[in-house]
mmCIF file of C-alpha atoms in Angstrom:
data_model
loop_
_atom_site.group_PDB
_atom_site.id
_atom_site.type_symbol
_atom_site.label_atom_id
_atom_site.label_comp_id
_atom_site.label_asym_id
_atom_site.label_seq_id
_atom_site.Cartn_x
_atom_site.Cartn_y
_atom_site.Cartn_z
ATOM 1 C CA UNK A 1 0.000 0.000 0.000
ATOM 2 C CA UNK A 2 1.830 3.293 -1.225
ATOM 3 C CA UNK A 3 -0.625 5.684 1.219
ATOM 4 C CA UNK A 4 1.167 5.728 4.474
ATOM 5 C CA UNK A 5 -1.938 7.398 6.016
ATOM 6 C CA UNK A 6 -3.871 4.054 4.999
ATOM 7 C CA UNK A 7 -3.906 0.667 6.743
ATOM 8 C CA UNK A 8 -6.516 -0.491 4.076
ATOM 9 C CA UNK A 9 -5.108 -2.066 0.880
ATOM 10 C CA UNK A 10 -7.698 -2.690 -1.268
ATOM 11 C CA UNK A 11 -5.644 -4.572 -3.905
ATOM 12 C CA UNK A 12 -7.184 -7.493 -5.989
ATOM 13 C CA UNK A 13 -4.230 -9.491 -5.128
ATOM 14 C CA UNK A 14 -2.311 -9.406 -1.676
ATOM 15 C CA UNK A 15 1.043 -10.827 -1.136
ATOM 16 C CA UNK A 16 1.553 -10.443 2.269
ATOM 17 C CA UNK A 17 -0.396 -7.881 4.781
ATOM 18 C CA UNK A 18 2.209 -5.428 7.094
ATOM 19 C CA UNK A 19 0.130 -4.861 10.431
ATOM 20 C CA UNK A 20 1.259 -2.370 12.966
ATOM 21 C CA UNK A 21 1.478 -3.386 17.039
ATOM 22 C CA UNK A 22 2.231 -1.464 20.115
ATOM 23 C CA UNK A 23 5.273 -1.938 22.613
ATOM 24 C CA UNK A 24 6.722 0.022 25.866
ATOM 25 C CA UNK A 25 10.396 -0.292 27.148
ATOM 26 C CA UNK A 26 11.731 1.530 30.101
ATOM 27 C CA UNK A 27 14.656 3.869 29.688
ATOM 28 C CA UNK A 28 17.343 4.027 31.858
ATOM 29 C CA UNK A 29 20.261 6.688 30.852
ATOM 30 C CA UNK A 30 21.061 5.808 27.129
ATOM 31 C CA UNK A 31 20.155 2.247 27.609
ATOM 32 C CA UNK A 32 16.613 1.114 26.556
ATOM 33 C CA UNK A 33 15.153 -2.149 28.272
ATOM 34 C CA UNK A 34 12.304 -4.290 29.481
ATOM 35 C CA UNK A 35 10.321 -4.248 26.285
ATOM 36 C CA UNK A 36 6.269 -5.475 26.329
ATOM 37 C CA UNK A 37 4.017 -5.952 23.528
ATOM 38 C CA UNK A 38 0.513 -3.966 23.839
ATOM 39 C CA UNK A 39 -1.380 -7.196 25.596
ATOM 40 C CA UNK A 40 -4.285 -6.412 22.699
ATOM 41 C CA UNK A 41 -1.625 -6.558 19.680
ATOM 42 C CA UNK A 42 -2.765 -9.190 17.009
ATOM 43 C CA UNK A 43 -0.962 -8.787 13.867
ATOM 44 C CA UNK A 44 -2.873 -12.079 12.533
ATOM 45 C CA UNK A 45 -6.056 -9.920 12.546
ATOM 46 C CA UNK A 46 -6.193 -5.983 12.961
ATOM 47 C CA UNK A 47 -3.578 -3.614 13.571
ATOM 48 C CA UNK A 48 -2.659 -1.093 17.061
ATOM 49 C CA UNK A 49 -1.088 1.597 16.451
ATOM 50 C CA UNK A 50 -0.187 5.639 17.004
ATOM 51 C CA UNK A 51 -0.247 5.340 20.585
ATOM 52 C CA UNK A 52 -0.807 8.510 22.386
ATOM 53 C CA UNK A 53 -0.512 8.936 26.652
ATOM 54 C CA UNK A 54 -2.360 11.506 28.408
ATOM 55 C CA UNK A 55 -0.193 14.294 30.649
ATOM 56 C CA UNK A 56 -0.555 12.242 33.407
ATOM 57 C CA UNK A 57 0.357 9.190 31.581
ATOM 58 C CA UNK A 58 -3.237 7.038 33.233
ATOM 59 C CA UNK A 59 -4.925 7.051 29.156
ATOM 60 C CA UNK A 60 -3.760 5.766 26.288
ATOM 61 C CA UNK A 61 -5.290 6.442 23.231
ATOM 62 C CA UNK A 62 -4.159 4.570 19.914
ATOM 63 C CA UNK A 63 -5.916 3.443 16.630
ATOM 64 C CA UNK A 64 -7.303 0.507 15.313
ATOM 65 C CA UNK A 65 -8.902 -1.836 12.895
ATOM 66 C CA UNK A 66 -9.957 -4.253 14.839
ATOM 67 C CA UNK A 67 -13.389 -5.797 14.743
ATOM 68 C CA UNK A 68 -16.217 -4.090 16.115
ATOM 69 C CA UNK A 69 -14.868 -0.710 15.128
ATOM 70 C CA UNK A 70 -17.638 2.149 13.242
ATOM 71 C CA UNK A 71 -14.965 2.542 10.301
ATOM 72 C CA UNK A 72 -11.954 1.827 8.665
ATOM 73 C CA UNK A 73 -9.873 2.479 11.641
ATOM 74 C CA UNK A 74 -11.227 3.663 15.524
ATOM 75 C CA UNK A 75 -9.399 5.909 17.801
ATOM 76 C CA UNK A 76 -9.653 3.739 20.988
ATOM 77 C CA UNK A 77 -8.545 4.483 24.705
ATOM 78 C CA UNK A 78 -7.388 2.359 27.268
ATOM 79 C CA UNK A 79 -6.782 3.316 31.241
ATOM 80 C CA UNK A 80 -4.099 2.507 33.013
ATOM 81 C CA UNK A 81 -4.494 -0.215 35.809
ATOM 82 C CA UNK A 82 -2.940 -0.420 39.279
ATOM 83 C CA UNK A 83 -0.596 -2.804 38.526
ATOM 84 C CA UNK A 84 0.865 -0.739 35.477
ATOM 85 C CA UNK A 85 -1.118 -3.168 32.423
ATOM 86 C CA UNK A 86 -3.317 -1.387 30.427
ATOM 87 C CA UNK A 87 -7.220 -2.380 30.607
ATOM 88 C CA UNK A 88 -9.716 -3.741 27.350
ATOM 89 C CA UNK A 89 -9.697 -1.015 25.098
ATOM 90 C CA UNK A 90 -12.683 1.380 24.565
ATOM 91 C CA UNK A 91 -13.977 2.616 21.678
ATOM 92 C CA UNK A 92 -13.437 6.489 21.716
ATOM 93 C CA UNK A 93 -17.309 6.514 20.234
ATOM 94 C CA UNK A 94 -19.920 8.102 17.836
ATOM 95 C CA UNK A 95 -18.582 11.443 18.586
ATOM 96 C CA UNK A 96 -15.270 11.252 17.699
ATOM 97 C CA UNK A 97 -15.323 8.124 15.746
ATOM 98 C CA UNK A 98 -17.070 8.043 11.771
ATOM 99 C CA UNK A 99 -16.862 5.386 9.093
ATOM 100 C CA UNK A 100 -13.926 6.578 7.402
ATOM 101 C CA UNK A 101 -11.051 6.837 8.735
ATOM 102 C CA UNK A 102 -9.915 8.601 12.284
ATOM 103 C CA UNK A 103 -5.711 8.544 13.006
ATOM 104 C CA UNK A 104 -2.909 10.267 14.670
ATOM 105 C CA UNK A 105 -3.960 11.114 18.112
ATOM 106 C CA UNK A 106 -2.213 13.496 20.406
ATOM 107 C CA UNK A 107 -3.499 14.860 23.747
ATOM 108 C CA UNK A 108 -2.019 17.747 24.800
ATOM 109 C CA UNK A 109 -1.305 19.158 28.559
ATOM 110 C CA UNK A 110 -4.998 20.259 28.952
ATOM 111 C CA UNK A 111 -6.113 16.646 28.029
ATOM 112 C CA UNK A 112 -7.376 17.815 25.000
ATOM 113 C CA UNK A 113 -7.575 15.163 22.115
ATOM 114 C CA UNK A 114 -6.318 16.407 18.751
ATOM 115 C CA UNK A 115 -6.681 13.493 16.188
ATOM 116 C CA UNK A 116 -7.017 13.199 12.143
ATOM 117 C CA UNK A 117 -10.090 11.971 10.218
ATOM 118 C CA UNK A 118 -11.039 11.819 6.374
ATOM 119 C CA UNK A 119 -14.791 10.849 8.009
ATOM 120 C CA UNK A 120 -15.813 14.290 9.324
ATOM 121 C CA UNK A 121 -16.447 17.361 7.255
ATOM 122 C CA UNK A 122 -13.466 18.815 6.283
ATOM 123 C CA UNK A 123 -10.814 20.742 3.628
ATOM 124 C CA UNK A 124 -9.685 17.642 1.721
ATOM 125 C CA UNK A 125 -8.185 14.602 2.802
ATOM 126 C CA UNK A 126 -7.300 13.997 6.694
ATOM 127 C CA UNK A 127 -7.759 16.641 8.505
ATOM 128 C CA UNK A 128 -6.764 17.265 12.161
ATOM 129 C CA UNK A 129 -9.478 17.922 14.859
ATOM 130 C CA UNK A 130 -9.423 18.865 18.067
ATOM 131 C CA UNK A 131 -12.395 16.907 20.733
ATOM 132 C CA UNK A 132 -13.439 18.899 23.643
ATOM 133 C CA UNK A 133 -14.443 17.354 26.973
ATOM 134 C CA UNK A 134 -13.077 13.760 28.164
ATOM 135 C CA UNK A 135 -12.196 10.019 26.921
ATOM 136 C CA UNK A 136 -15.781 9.018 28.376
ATOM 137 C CA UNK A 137 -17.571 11.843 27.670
ATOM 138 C CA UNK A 138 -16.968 13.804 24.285
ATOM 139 C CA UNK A 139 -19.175 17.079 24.023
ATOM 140 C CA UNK A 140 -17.989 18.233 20.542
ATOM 141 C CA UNK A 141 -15.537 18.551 18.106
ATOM 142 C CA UNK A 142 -14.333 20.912 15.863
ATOM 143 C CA UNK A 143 -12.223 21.188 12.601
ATOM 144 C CA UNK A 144 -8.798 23.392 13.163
ATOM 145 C CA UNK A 145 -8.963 24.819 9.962
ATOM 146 C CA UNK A 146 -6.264 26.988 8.434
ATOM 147 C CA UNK A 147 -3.644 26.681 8.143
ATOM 148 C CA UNK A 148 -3.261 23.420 10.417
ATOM 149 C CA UNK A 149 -5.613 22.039 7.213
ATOM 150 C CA UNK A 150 -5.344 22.032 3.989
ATOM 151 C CA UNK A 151 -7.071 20.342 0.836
ATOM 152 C CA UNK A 152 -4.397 16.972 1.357
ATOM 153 C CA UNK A 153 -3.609 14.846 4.089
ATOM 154 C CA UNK A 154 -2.789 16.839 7.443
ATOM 155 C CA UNK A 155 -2.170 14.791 10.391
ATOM 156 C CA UNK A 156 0.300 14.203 13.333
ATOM 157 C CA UNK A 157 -0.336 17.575 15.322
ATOM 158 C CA UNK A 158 2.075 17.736 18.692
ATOM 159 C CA UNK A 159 2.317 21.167 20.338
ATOM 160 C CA UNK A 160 5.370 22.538 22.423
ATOM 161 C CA UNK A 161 4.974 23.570 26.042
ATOM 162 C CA UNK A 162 4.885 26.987 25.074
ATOM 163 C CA UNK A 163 1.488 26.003 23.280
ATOM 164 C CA UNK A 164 2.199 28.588 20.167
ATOM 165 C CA UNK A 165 4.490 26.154 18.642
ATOM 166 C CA UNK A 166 4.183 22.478 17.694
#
């Protein structure tokens, strides 16, 4: 598949299919250890990927195409249990979800989730949006316009602390 935006390769013949999956290591100095695999990775049937923690690192949002999903792929969130595994995904839902498809999530230090989506009304292409309210409770959300969009693909939004700058 030549879009790198796409996890859908709709190809009459498929040679092989390249499915993406989530890991965590610790750091320690320059040295990077203890890697896990995402405990909901399955690369024989839908792809994880574009993992995204909240500030205070207790949600993690990431995208999917696995089953069950409203479109091609779902942003999905997942909370952070006591014993440092993540719990069964949730879908992020109706509000923030469409049948096309929904990418690239950030949050940023307000918990606000900024995310890309060809399925809500837009410029052209993926656009980036930002959701207001929470990962339970969506109350809206809202094209960023321009410049952040433009009539092609515009995705992968991350702002600097400053908030002016990303």
């Amino acid at each position: 598949n030549s879009d790198p935006t796409s996890w859908v390769d709709n190809a009459k013949t498929q040679e092989y299919i390249n499915r993406l999956e989530i890991y965590s290591s610790q750091r320690r100095g320059a040295t990077w250890s203890d890697i896990k695999p995402f405990a909901f990775n399955n690369v024989e049937e839908y792809s994880v990927g574009h993992p995204a923690l909240s500030p205070d690192g207790k949600i993690m949002y990431f995208v999917s195409d696995m089953p069950g999903g409203m479109g091609e792929t779902d942003i999905y969130y997942t909370l952070r249990q006591p014993d440092g595994s993540w719990g069964e995904p949730v879908n992020a839902g109706i509000l923030i979800n469409t049948p096309g498809r929904e990418s690239f999530p950030y949050v940023d230090q307000h918990a606000k989730l900024y995310f890309s989506s060809d399925g809500h009304m837009g410029m052209g292409g993926l656009d980036v949006f930002a959701a207001e309210g929470k990962h339970a409770a969506w109350t809206a959300v809202n094209n960023m316009g321009d410049p952040i969009n433009s009539s092609k693909n515009d995705y992968a939004i991350m702002f600097n602390a400053d908030e002016g700058t990303g």
